[in-house]
Short mmCIF file of C-alpha atoms and ligand atoms in Angstrom, two decimals:
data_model
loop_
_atom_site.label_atom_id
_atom_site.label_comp_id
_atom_site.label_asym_id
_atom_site.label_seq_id
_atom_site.Cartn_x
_atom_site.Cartn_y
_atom_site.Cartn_z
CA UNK I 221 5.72 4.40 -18.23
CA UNK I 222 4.02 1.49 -19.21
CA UNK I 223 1.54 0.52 -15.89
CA UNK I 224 0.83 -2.92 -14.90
CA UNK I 225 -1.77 -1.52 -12.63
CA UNK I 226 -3.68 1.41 -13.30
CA UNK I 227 -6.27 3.23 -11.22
CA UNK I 228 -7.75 6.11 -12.33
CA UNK I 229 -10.04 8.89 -10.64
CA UNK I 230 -11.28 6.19 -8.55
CA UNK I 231 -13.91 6.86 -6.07
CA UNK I 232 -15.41 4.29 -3.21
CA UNK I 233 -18.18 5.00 -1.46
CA UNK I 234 -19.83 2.99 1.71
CA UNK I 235 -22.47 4.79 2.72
CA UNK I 236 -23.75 6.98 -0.61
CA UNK I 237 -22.33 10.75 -0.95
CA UNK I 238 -19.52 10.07 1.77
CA UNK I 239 -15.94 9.05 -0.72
CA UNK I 240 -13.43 6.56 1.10
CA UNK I 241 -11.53 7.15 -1.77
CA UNK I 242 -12.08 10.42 -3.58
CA UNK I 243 -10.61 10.76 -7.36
CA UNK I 244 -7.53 8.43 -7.08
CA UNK I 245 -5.07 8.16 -9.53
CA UNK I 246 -1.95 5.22 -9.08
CA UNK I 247 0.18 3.35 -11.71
CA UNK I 248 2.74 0.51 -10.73
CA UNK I 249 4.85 -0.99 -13.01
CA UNK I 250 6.02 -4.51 -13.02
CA UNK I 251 8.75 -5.10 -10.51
CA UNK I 252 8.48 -1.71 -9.07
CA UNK I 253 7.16 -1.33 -5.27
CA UNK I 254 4.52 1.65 -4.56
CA UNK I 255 4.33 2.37 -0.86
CA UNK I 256 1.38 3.88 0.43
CA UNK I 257 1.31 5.57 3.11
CA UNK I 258 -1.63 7.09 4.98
CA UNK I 259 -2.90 7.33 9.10
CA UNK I 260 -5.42 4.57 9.57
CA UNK I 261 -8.64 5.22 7.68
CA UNK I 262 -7.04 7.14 5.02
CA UNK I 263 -8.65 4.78 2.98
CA UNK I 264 -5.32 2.64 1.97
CA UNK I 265 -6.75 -0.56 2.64
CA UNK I 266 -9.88 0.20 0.53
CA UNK I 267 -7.72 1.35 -2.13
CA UNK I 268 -5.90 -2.31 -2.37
CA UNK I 269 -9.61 -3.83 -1.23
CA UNK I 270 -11.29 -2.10 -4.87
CA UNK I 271 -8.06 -3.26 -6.89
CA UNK I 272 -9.37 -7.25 -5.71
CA UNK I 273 -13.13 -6.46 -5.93
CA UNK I 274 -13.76 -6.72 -2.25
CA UNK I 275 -14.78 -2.44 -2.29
CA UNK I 276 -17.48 -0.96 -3.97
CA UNK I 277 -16.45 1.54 -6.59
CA UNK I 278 -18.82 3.93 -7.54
CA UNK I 279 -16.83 5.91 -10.23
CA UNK I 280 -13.35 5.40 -11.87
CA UNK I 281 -11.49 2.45 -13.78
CA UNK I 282 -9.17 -0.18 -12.21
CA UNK I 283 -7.02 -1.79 -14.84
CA UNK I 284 -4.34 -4.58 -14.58
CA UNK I 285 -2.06 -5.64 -17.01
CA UNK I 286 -4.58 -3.74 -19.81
CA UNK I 287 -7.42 -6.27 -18.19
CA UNK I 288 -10.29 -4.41 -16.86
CA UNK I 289 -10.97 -5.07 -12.85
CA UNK I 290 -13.54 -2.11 -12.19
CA UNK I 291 -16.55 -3.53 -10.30
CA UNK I 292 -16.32 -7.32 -11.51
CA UNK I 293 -18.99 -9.34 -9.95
CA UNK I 294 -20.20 -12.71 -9.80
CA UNK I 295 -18.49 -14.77 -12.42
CA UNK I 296 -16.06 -12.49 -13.84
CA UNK I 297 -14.52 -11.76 -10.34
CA UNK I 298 -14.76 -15.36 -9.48
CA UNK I 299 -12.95 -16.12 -12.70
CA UNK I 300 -10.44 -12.82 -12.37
CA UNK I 301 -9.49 -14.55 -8.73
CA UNK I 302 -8.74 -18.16 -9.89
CA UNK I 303 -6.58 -16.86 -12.56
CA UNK I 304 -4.49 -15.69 -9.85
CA UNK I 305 -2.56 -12.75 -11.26
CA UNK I 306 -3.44 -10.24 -8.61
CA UNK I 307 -3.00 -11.76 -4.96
CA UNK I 308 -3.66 -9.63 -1.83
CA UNK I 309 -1.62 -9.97 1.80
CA UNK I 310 -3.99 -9.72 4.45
CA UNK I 311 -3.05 -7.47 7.62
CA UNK I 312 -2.83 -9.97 10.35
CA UNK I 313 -1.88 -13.63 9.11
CA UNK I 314 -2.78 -15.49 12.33
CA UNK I 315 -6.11 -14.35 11.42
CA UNK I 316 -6.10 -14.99 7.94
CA UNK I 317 -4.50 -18.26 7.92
CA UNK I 318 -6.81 -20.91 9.00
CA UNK I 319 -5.66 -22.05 12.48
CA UNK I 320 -6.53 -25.90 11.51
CA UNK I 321 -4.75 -26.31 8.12
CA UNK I 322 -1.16 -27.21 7.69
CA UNK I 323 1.37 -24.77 6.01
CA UNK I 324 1.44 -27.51 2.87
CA UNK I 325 -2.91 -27.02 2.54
CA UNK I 326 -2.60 -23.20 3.62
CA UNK I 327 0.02 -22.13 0.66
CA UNK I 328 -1.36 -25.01 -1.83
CA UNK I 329 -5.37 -23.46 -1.53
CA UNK I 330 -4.99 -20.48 -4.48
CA UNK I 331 -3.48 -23.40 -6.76
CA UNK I 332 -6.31 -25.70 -6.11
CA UNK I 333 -8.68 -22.44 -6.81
CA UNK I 334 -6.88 -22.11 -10.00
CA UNK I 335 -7.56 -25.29 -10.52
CA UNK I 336 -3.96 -27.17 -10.64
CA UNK I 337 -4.03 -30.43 -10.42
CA UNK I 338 -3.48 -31.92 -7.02
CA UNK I 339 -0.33 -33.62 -7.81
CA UNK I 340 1.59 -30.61 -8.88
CA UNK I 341 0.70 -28.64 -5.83
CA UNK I 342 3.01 -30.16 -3.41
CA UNK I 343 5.97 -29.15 -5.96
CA UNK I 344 4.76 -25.65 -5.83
CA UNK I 345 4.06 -24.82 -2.59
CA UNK I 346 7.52 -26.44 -1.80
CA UNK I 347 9.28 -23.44 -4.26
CA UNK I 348 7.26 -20.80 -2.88
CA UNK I 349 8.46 -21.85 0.40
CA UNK I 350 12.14 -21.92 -1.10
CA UNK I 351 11.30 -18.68 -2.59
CA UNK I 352 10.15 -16.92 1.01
CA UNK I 353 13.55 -18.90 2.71
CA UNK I 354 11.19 -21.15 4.75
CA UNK I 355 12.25 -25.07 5.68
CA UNK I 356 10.08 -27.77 4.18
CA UNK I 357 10.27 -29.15 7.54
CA UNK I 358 7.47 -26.63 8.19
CA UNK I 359 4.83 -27.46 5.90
CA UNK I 360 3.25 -30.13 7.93
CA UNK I 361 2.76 -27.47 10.88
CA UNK I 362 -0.05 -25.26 11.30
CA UNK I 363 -0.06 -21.73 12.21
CA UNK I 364 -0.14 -22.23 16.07
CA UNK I 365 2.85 -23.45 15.63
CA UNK I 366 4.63 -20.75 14.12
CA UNK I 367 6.57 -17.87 14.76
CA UNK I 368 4.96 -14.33 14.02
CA UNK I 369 7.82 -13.73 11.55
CA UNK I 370 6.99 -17.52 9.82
CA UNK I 371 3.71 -16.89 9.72
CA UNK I 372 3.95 -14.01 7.84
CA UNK I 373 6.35 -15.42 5.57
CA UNK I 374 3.81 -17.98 4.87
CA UNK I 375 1.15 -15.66 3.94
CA UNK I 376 3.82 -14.28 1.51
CA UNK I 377 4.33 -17.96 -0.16
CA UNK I 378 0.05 -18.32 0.29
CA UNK I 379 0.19 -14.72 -2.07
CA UNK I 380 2.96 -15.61 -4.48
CA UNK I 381 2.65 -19.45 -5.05
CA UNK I 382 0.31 -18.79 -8.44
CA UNK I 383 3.10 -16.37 -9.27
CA UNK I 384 0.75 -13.49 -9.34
CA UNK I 385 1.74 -10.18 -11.69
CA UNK I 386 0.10 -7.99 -8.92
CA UNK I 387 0.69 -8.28 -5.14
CA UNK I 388 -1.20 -6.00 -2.63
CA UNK I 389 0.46 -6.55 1.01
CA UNK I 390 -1.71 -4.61 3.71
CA UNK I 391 0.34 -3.32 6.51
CA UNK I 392 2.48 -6.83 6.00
CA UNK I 393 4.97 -5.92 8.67
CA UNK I 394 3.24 -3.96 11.07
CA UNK I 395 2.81 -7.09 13.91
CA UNK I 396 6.50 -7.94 13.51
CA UNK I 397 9.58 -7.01 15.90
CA UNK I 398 12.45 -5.09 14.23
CA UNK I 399 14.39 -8.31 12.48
CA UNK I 400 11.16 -9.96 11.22
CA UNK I 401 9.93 -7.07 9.67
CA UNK I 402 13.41 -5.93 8.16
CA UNK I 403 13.35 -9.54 6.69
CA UNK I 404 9.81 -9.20 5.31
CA UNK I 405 10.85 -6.37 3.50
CA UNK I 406 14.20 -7.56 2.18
CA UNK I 407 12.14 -11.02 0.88
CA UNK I 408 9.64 -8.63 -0.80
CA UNK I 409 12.73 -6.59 -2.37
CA UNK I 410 14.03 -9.61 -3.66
CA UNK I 411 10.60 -10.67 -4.73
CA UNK I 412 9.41 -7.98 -7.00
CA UNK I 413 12.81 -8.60 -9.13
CA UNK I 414 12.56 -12.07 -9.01
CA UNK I 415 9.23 -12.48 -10.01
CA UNK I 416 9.08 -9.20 -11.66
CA UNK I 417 6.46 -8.65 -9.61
CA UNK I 418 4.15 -5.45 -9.01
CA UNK I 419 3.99 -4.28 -5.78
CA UNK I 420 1.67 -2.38 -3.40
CA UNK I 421 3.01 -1.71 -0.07
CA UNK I 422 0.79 -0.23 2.04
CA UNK I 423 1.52 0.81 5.74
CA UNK I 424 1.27 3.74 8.03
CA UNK I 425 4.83 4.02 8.88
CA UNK I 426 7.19 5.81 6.84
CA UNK I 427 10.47 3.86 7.73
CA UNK I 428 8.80 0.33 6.89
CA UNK I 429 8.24 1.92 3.07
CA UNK I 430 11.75 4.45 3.12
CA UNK I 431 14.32 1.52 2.15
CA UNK I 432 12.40 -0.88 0.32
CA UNK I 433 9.70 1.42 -1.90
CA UNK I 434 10.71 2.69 -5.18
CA UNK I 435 8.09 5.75 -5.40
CA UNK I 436 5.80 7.00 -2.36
CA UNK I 437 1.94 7.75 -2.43
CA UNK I 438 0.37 9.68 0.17
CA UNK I 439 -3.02 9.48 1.04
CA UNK I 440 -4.96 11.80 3.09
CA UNK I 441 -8.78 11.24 3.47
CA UNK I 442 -9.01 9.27 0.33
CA UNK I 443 -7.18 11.70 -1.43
CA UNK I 444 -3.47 11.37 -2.71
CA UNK I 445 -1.67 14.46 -1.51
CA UNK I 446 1.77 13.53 -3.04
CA UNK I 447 3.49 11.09 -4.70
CA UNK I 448 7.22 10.26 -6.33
CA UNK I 449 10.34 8.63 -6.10
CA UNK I 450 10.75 7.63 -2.40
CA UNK I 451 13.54 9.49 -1.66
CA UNK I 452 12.24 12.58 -3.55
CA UNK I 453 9.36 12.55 -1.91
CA UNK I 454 11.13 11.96 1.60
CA UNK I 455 13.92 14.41 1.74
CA UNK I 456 12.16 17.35 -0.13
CA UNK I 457 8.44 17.01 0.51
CA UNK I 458 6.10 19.12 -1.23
CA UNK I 459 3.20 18.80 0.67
CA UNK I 460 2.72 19.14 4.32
CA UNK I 461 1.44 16.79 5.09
CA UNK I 462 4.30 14.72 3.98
CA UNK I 463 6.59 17.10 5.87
CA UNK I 464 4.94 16.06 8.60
CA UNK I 465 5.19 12.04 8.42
CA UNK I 466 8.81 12.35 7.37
CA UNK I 467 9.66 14.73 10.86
CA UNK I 468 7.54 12.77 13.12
CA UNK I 469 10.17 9.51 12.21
CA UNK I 470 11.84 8.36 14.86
CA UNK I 471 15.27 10.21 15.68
CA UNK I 472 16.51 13.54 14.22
CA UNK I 473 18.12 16.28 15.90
CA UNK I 474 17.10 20.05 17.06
CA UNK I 475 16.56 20.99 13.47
CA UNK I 476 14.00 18.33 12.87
CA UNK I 477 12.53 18.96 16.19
CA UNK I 478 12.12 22.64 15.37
CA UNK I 479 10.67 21.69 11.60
CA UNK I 480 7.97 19.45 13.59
CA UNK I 481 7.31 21.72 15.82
CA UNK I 482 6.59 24.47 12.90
CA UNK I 483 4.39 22.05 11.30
CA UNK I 484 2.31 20.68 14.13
CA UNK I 485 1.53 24.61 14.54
CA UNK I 486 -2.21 24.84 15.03
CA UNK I 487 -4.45 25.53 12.14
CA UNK I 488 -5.43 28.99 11.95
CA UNK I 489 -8.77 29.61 11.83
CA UNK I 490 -10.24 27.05 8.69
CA UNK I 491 -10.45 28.77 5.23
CA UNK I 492 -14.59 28.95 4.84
CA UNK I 493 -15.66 26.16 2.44
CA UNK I 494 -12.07 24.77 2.36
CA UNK I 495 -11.30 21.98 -0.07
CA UNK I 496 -8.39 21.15 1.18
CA UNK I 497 -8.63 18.14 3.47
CA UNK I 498 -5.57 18.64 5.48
CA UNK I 499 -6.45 22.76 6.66
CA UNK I 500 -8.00 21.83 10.02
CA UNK I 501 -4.60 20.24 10.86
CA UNK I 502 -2.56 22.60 8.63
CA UNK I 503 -0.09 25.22 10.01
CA UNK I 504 0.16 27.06 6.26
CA UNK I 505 -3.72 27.34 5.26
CA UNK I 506 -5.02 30.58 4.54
CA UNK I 507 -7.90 32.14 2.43
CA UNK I 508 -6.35 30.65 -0.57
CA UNK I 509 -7.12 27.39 0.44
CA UNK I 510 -10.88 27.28 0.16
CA UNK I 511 -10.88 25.59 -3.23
CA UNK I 512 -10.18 21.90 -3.53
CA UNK I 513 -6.08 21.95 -4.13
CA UNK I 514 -5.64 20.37 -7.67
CA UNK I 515 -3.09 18.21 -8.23
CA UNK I 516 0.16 19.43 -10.24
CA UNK I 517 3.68 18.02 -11.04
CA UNK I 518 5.86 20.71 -10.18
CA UNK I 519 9.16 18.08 -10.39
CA UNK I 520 9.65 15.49 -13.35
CA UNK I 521 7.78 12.55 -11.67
CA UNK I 522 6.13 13.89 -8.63
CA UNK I 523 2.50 15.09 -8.21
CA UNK I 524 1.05 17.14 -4.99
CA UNK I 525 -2.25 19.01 -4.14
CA UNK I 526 -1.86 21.88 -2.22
CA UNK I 527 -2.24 25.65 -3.19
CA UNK I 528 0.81 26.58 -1.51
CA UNK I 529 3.17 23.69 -2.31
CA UNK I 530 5.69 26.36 -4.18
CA UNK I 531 5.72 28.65 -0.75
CA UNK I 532 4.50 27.11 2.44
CA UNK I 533 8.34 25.76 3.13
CA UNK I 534 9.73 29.38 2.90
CA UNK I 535 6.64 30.93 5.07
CA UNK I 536 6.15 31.24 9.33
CA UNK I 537 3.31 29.28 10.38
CA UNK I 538 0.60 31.48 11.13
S1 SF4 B 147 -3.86 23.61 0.29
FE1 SF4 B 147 -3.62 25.02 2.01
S2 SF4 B 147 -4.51 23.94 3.75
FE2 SF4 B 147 -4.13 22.42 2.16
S3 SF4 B 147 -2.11 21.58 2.61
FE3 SF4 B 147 -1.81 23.26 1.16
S4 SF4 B 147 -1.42 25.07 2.43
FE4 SF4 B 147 -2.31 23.51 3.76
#
């Protein structure tokens, strides 16, 4: 497939020797949605963070559209930023919006960074607010003023309104109750066709990513430990990991009980020297584990690193 963003073997590092991110590999096309899906500090927010240049990457190659985005500094990120094409959704928008601008200055700020003239911005920020189904009648408020679910709709017209190739959201519907965040989604469903937009969904919850993502990425300790088509990935998981976000969902009946309970198993004893991230947690690991699981793509489209992804579902847990 032809990407619009590609990452390859990246690695991030904060403090030197210890990997965030540790040999990531992720392609999105253009109006396809990648969820990504990881606990909190798998490193899925510094994965989005090194696409923008706000992350330090110490090895690996961060492409967009063919443009190159590893490591840009000073000018070139400055200039990679006004030209707007990659935008990124902040986590919380009540602390991301500025509390004293109006919805009109808010959404209209990456246009005047990309330097459109003042008179066209009004025009603009008006369609993105069309676009995300909120009422003009809103853009002289500020975001006090605002529902959760409005805010957040306005950080989506802030991220769209230079009608960017590339959008990162961050956990963009983690704050909202069950309607709002349903109607996030759906507006960033109808986005990514309207726009033919690229999109990276990141979030820790599986059913925020099941109806709306078109392939899954699973991220353990900076690592990806799967990926594929969503539903693939969700009702036959390779890794486990995986197996183990999908049966901790909400609902289910004894047999997905029983199929958590197999998996939360304790660890047996760690392999010595294990590579694997996942053995202290992992009901499967054994002796075979003590090399660092490389990844394969046992199914047309899907990749996963574990030594026993052909055998673990078909074996007691120890
Ligand atoms: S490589 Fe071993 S320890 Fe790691 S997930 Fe697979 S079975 Fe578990």
């Amino acid at each position: 497939m032809t990407a619009l963003l590609e990452v390859r073997s990246l690695q991030v590092e904060f403090d030197r020797g210890t990997p965030v991110l540790d040999g990531v590999d992720v392609r999105v096309r253009a109006g396809e949605i990648l969820g990504v899906i990881g606990e909190t500090g798998s490193g899925k927010t510094t994965l989005a963070r090194a696409v923008v240049g706000l992350a330090p990457v110490a090895a690996g190659r961060i492409t967009v559209d063919g443009r190159e985005r590893t490591g840009l500094r000073g000018r070139a990120l400055r200039e990679a930023r006004r030209a707007g094409a990659v935008q990124y959704m902040f986590q919380d928008p009540l602390r991301s919006l500025d509390p004293d601008l109006t919805v009109l200055r808010l959404v209209g700020q990456p246009l005047a960074v990309a330097g459109v003239p003042a008179g066209e911005r009004r025009g603009r920020v008006l369609e993105a607010l069309d676009l995300v189904g909120l009422d003009h009648a809103l853009a002289g408020r500020r975001p006090g003023l605002l529902s959760g679910g409005q805010r957040q709709r306005v950080a989506l017209a802030r991220a769209i309104v230079t009608r960017p190739r590339l959008l990162l959201a961050d956990e963009p519907v983690s704050a909202l109750d069950a309607s709002n965040r349903n109607h996030v989604l759906r507006l960033l469903d109808e986005l990514r066709r309207e726009l033919d937009l690229a999109v990276v969904l990141i979030s820790h919850d599986l059913e925020s990513l099941a109806g709306v993502a078109d392939r899954l990425a699973v991220l353990y300790r900076g690592r990806i430990v799967e990926s594929g088509p969503a539903a693939e990935v969700l009702e036959r998981p390779l890794h486990p990991y995986t197996a183990l976000l999908a049966a901790s969902a909400p609902g289910g009946g004894p047999e997905r009980r029983a199929e958590l309970a197999r998996l939360r198993a304790p660890a047996p004893a760690r392999p010595e020297s294990s590579g694997c991230a996942f053995a202290h947690r992992c009901a499967f690991a054994d002796a075979g584990c003590a090399g660092r699981p490389a990844e394969s793509d046992p199914l047309p489209g899907r990749t996963v690193a574990c030594h026993r992804s052909a055998d673990w579902r078909h074996t007691e847990a120890s």
